[in-house]
Short mmCIF file of C-alpha atoms in Angstrom, two decimals:
data_model
loop_
_atom_site.label_atom_id
_atom_site.label_comp_id
_atom_site.label_asym_id
_atom_site.label_seq_id
_atom_site.Cartn_x
_atom_site.Cartn_y
_atom_site.Cartn_z
CA MET A 4 34.00 -32.90 21.05
CA HIS A 5 35.94 -33.08 24.05
CA LYS A 6 34.91 -34.54 27.48
CA ILE A 7 34.02 -32.03 30.48
CA LEU A 8 34.72 -32.80 34.00
CA THR A 9 32.60 -30.80 36.76
CA ILE A 10 33.23 -30.78 40.32
CA THR A 11 31.07 -29.97 43.12
CA LEU A 12 32.58 -29.79 46.46
CA ASN A 13 29.78 -28.62 48.49
CA PRO A 14 26.85 -30.30 46.86
CA ALA A 15 23.36 -30.00 48.35
CA VAL A 16 19.62 -31.71 48.00
CA ASP A 17 17.57 -29.10 46.88
CA VAL A 18 14.15 -28.88 47.93
CA ARG A 19 11.72 -26.02 46.44
CA TYR A 20 8.64 -25.41 48.07
CA SER A 21 5.51 -23.59 45.93
CA ILE A 22 3.10 -21.87 48.24
CA ASP A 23 0.44 -19.47 47.41
CA ASN A 24 0.39 -17.32 50.36
CA PHE A 25 3.26 -17.83 52.59
CA SER A 26 3.08 -16.57 56.47
CA PHE A 27 5.90 -15.82 58.61
CA GLY A 28 5.11 -17.78 62.09
CA ASN A 29 2.38 -19.90 60.72
CA VAL A 30 1.89 -23.32 59.32
CA ASN A 31 2.36 -23.04 55.61
CA ARG A 32 1.14 -25.89 53.18
CA THR A 33 3.21 -26.37 50.28
CA LYS A 34 0.89 -27.19 46.91
CA GLU A 35 4.30 -28.63 45.00
CA ILE A 36 7.36 -29.64 46.20
CA GLU A 37 10.30 -30.44 43.84
CA LYS A 38 13.63 -32.07 45.14
CA ASN A 39 16.62 -32.48 42.96
CA ALA A 40 20.40 -33.03 42.94
CA GLY A 41 22.03 -29.24 43.74
CA GLY A 42 24.87 -27.24 43.75
CA LYS A 43 26.35 -25.10 40.95
CA GLY A 44 28.43 -27.89 39.49
CA ILE A 45 25.36 -30.17 38.97
CA ASN A 46 23.89 -27.03 37.35
CA VAL A 47 26.68 -26.92 34.89
CA SER A 48 26.45 -30.71 34.66
CA ARG A 49 22.69 -30.41 33.40
CA ILE A 50 23.40 -27.57 30.97
CA ILE A 51 26.10 -29.56 29.25
CA ASN A 52 23.94 -32.53 29.17
CA ILE A 53 20.98 -30.79 27.69
CA LEU A 54 23.34 -29.12 25.14
CA GLY A 55 24.41 -32.94 24.30
CA GLY A 56 28.06 -32.74 25.83
CA ASP A 57 29.89 -35.45 27.00
CA VAL A 58 29.98 -34.71 31.00
CA LEU A 59 30.95 -36.44 34.08
CA ALA A 60 30.31 -34.87 37.33
CA THR A 61 32.25 -35.23 40.39
CA GLY A 62 32.42 -34.04 43.80
CA ILE A 63 31.94 -35.11 47.62
CA ILE A 64 28.84 -36.65 48.97
CA GLY A 65 27.56 -38.45 52.05
CA GLY A 66 25.10 -39.58 54.54
CA PHE A 67 21.09 -40.30 53.59
CA THR A 68 21.08 -37.19 51.90
CA GLY A 69 23.95 -38.17 49.79
CA GLN A 70 22.31 -41.21 48.55
CA LEU A 71 19.09 -39.43 47.72
CA PHE A 72 21.48 -36.88 45.91
CA LEU A 73 22.87 -39.56 43.62
CA LYS A 74 19.40 -41.03 42.96
CA LYS A 75 18.02 -37.95 41.73
CA LEU A 76 21.29 -37.26 39.40
CA ASN A 77 21.01 -40.67 38.01
CA LYS A 78 17.49 -39.87 37.35
CA ASN A 79 18.45 -36.84 35.11
CA PHE A 80 21.09 -39.21 33.16
CA ILE A 81 24.21 -37.59 34.44
CA LYS A 82 27.18 -39.59 34.52
CA ASN A 83 28.93 -39.44 37.96
CA ASP A 84 31.96 -40.68 40.05
CA PHE A 85 31.63 -39.21 43.54
CA LEU A 86 33.63 -39.09 46.61
CA ILE A 87 31.36 -40.98 49.45
CA THR A 88 32.12 -39.95 52.97
CA ASP A 89 30.58 -40.09 56.32
CA TYR A 90 29.63 -36.43 56.71
CA GLU A 91 25.79 -35.84 55.46
CA THR A 92 25.14 -33.99 52.50
CA ARG A 93 23.50 -30.83 53.23
CA THR A 94 19.93 -29.69 52.28
CA CYS A 95 19.08 -26.12 50.69
CA VAL A 96 15.34 -24.93 51.02
CA ALA A 97 13.84 -22.77 48.32
CA ILE A 98 10.66 -21.13 49.15
CA VAL A 99 8.86 -19.69 46.15
CA ALA A 100 5.46 -17.82 47.09
CA LYS A 101 3.00 -15.91 45.11
CA ASN A 102 2.73 -13.15 47.75
CA ILE A 103 6.60 -12.61 48.13
CA GLU A 104 8.72 -11.18 45.53
CA GLY A 105 11.93 -13.08 44.78
CA ILE A 106 13.04 -16.60 46.43
CA THR A 107 13.45 -17.22 49.94
CA GLU A 108 16.21 -19.41 50.39
CA ILE A 109 17.48 -21.36 53.38
CA LEU A 110 21.30 -22.69 52.95
CA GLU A 111 22.85 -25.13 54.95
CA ALA A 112 26.46 -25.42 55.30
CA GLY A 113 28.38 -28.74 54.53
CA ASP A 114 31.12 -30.18 56.51
CA GLY A 115 34.32 -32.02 55.81
CA ASP A 116 37.82 -32.10 57.08
CA PHE A 117 41.59 -32.56 55.70
CA GLU A 118 41.28 -36.40 55.45
CA VAL A 119 38.28 -36.24 53.07
CA SER A 120 40.47 -33.50 50.79
CA ASN A 121 43.22 -35.90 50.55
CA HIS A 122 40.76 -38.72 49.44
CA PHE A 123 39.22 -36.28 46.79
CA LYS A 124 42.68 -35.40 45.65
CA ASP A 125 43.22 -39.14 45.13
CA LYS A 126 39.85 -39.34 43.33
CA PHE A 127 40.65 -36.50 41.29
CA LEU A 128 43.88 -37.80 39.80
CA ASN A 129 42.23 -41.56 39.30
CA ILE A 130 39.67 -39.74 37.16
CA LEU A 131 42.03 -37.65 35.13
CA LYS A 132 43.40 -41.13 33.65
CA ASP A 133 40.76 -40.79 31.36
CA LYS A 134 42.86 -38.72 28.66
CA THR A 135 39.65 -37.41 26.91
CA ILE A 136 38.93 -34.76 29.48
CA LYS A 137 39.75 -31.55 28.51
CA ILE A 138 38.13 -29.16 30.52
CA ILE A 139 37.05 -28.79 34.05
CA CYS A 140 34.43 -26.65 35.32
CA ALA A 141 34.79 -26.43 39.28
CA SER A 142 31.89 -24.61 40.96
CA GLY A 143 30.76 -23.18 44.30
CA SER A 144 32.01 -23.31 47.85
CA LEU A 145 34.16 -25.71 49.95
CA LEU A 146 32.90 -27.85 52.52
CA LYS A 147 33.75 -26.40 55.93
CA GLY A 148 36.69 -27.77 57.47
CA ILE A 149 38.66 -29.49 54.17
CA ASP A 150 41.86 -27.91 52.71
CA PRO A 151 41.09 -24.38 51.88
CA LEU A 152 43.33 -24.31 49.00
CA LEU A 153 41.96 -27.59 47.57
CA TYR A 154 40.99 -25.70 44.21
CA ASN A 155 44.63 -24.55 43.86
CA TYR A 156 45.79 -28.18 44.03
CA LEU A 157 43.08 -29.13 41.28
CA ILE A 158 44.02 -26.38 38.96
CA GLU A 159 47.94 -27.30 39.37
CA GLU A 160 47.08 -30.61 38.59
CA SER A 161 44.82 -30.14 35.59
CA HIS A 162 47.87 -27.87 34.13
CA LYS A 163 50.16 -30.48 34.37
CA GLN A 164 47.92 -32.52 31.77
CA GLY A 165 46.82 -29.48 29.33
CA ILE A 166 43.38 -29.02 30.79
CA LYS A 167 41.46 -26.00 30.65
CA PHE A 168 40.22 -25.23 34.34
CA ILE A 169 37.04 -23.03 34.87
CA LEU A 170 36.54 -21.84 38.59
CA ASP A 171 33.66 -20.31 39.43
CA THR A 172 33.68 -19.44 43.27
CA SER A 173 33.61 -16.47 45.28
CA GLY A 174 35.38 -14.69 48.34
CA LYS A 175 38.70 -15.71 49.53
CA THR A 176 38.28 -18.68 47.89
CA LEU A 177 38.16 -17.42 44.45
CA LEU A 178 41.05 -14.93 45.26
CA SER A 179 43.32 -17.76 46.63
CA GLY A 180 42.33 -19.88 43.45
CA ILE A 181 43.46 -17.17 41.11
CA ARG A 182 47.04 -17.53 42.06
CA ALA A 183 46.96 -21.32 40.55
CA LYS A 184 46.05 -19.46 37.22
CA PRO A 185 42.65 -20.67 36.16
CA PHE A 186 41.59 -20.65 32.38
CA LEU A 187 38.52 -18.78 33.09
CA ILE A 188 36.65 -17.14 36.33
CA LYS A 189 33.05 -16.05 36.10
CA PRO A 190 32.18 -13.42 39.04
CA ASN A 191 29.00 -11.34 38.86
CA LYS A 192 29.34 -7.59 39.86
CA GLU A 193 28.97 -8.17 43.61
CA GLU A 194 31.36 -10.89 43.94
CA LEU A 195 33.71 -8.59 42.22
CA GLU A 196 33.39 -5.53 44.44
CA PHE A 197 33.46 -8.20 47.39
CA VAL A 198 36.55 -9.59 46.53
CA LEU A 199 38.37 -6.32 45.50
CA ASN A 200 36.66 -4.91 48.68
CA LYS A 201 35.60 -1.64 46.57
CA LYS A 202 32.78 -0.17 44.50
CA LEU A 203 32.30 -0.53 41.03
CA GLU A 204 30.17 2.32 39.61
CA THR A 205 30.97 2.26 36.00
CA GLU A 206 31.40 -0.36 33.11
CA VAL A 207 35.24 1.13 32.95
CA ASP A 208 35.48 0.23 36.74
CA ILE A 209 34.35 -3.26 35.94
CA ILE A 210 36.58 -3.63 33.25
CA ASN A 211 39.87 -2.26 35.28
CA ALA A 212 38.42 -4.66 38.22
CA ALA A 213 38.53 -7.66 35.84
CA LYS A 214 42.01 -6.87 34.55
CA ASP A 215 43.33 -6.51 38.12
CA LEU A 216 41.96 -10.24 38.44
CA ILE A 217 43.94 -11.11 35.39
CA SER A 218 47.19 -9.86 36.37
CA ARG A 219 46.87 -11.77 39.56
CA GLY A 220 46.80 -15.03 37.45
CA ALA A 221 43.35 -15.63 36.07
CA GLU A 222 43.62 -16.06 32.17
CA ASN A 223 40.01 -14.71 31.25
CA VAL A 224 37.28 -13.33 33.20
CA ILE A 225 33.53 -13.22 32.66
CA VAL A 226 31.53 -10.78 34.45
CA THR A 227 27.96 -11.35 34.49
CA LEU A 228 25.89 -8.26 35.11
CA GLY A 229 22.01 -9.16 35.37
CA SER A 230 19.77 -7.75 33.05
CA ASN A 231 22.65 -5.48 31.65
CA GLY A 232 24.12 -8.77 30.13
CA ALA A 233 27.89 -9.63 30.68
CA LEU A 234 31.38 -8.74 29.87
CA PHE A 235 34.32 -10.67 28.62
CA ILE A 236 37.42 -9.68 29.12
CA THR A 237 40.77 -11.80 28.16
CA ALA A 238 44.60 -10.35 28.15
CA ASP A 239 44.00 -8.42 24.95
CA LYS A 240 40.23 -8.27 24.32
CA ILE A 241 36.80 -6.73 25.76
CA TYR A 242 33.72 -7.83 24.67
CA ARG A 243 30.14 -6.61 25.95
CA GLY A 244 27.14 -8.91 25.47
CA THR A 245 23.38 -7.95 25.84
CA PHE A 246 20.35 -9.74 25.16
CA PRO A 247 16.86 -8.51 24.52
CA LYS A 248 14.26 -7.89 27.30
CA VAL A 249 12.99 -10.85 28.35
CA ILE A 250 10.32 -12.23 31.18
CA VAL A 251 12.13 -13.23 33.97
CA LYS A 252 10.89 -15.89 36.30
CA ASN A 253 13.90 -17.36 38.17
CA THR A 254 17.53 -16.23 38.01
CA VAL A 255 18.98 -18.77 40.29
CA GLY A 256 21.38 -21.02 38.30
CA SER A 257 21.69 -18.36 35.45
CA GLY A 258 25.57 -18.05 36.37
CA ASP A 259 25.70 -21.89 36.02
CA SER A 260 24.06 -22.08 33.22
CA THR A 261 26.31 -19.25 31.71
CA VAL A 262 29.63 -21.41 32.56
CA GLY A 263 27.84 -24.53 31.12
CA GLY A 264 27.06 -22.86 27.67
CA PHE A 265 30.80 -21.53 27.53
CA ALA A 266 32.18 -24.70 28.58
CA TYR A 267 30.02 -26.94 26.01
CA ALA A 268 31.17 -24.44 23.03
CA LEU A 269 34.84 -24.68 24.36
CA SER A 270 34.48 -28.64 24.26
CA GLN A 271 33.74 -28.04 20.42
CA ASP A 272 36.96 -25.78 19.74
CA LYS A 273 34.63 -22.87 19.20
CA PRO A 274 36.50 -19.28 19.41
CA LEU A 275 35.95 -17.82 22.62
CA VAL A 276 33.73 -14.89 21.46
CA GLU A 277 31.44 -18.09 20.45
CA CYS A 278 31.73 -19.61 23.78
CA PHE A 279 30.55 -16.43 25.58
CA LYS A 280 27.75 -16.08 23.38
CA LEU A 281 26.57 -19.48 23.66
CA GLY A 282 27.05 -19.04 27.47
CA LEU A 283 25.26 -15.60 27.82
CA GLY A 284 22.39 -17.47 25.79
CA CYS A 285 22.13 -20.34 28.58
CA GLY A 286 22.35 -17.76 31.00
CA THR A 287 19.39 -15.50 29.83
CA THR A 288 17.59 -18.74 29.05
CA ASN A 289 17.53 -19.99 32.40
CA ALA A 290 16.16 -17.10 34.13
CA MET A 291 13.13 -17.19 31.81
CA LEU A 292 12.53 -20.65 33.16
CA ASP A 293 10.82 -21.61 36.61
CA SER A 294 13.30 -24.53 37.22
CA THR A 295 16.87 -24.11 38.56
CA GLY A 296 20.08 -24.94 36.26
CA THR A 297 18.14 -25.63 33.37
CA ILE A 298 17.25 -24.42 29.33
CA ASP A 299 14.88 -24.97 26.54
CA LEU A 300 16.59 -25.58 23.42
CA LYS A 301 13.87 -23.85 21.21
CA THR A 302 14.16 -20.63 23.53
CA LEU A 303 17.99 -20.82 23.52
CA ASN A 304 18.09 -21.00 19.78
CA ASP A 305 15.42 -17.70 19.57
CA ILE A 306 17.51 -15.87 22.14
CA LEU A 307 20.93 -16.62 20.30
CA LEU A 308 19.53 -14.71 17.22
CA GLU A 309 18.96 -11.57 19.36
CA ILE A 310 22.19 -11.55 21.50
CA LYS A 311 24.64 -8.91 20.54
CA ILE A 312 28.58 -9.29 21.08
CA GLU A 313 30.66 -6.28 20.42
CA GLU A 314 34.13 -5.63 21.30
CA ILE A 315 34.92 -2.88 23.17
CA ARG A 316 38.13 -0.40 22.69
CA PHE A 317 39.81 0.11 25.78
#
């Protein structure tokens, strides 16, 4: 089994408030508070850790919230090596109320600068002295003010050492990152529509859009489609993955769970179609749980028995 490095360049302390009846413009008292180390890459790390993988988490943190972040991460027994700066790590709030459908989120932006970017490049190269790292998962947005092409640098340096790089970001950061030729990207349908600036009405539209991104540099593409499953597109193969109808409790972190499952299977040298299946299983299992970016192994094993993967002739 190969070692996996996860990168979270805009982490957060995630605060989750559970409220019976949320009322706008009034005092609301929560009956339950949950604080965790958050960020897309941290969710990926947590999934790999639960599956039994060898994972190291890195990224950029700072300030009092950065210290709380590390405390929570260590409590989850996730190995880590973060760059510590003077910039305060952001806090993100999720409000779960019985009287409101969905989850209300308040997301702070994180700050940095080009000097922070350069320090992280040095940190990254130092980490890569560990030659057992064969897979890297970089997830989420960039801190405001840092090098907008930082992901490109990280991908290019990984290529030099034969490391497979999974990039899960969005918007302009995704479009620029693709030029560095990541091994895998994982947009959802809405993110794919946004980066290509066009509506994707049919499955054929989605496949063609994914192939467009492959022509621009991405080696493989997973497009997650919510309750409709996911598509996995390579240079010469297309697969459709579907899962049974489940009771959905919380879809936040399902995309990250998909990346975590895929990366874990990849670390065991599984065929790509099996990596896709485990990723889809982890994403589905996460949606069935209240917590974000986590899975239950028994539920996962049950779900995997019902996931169907079929090749599409295109």
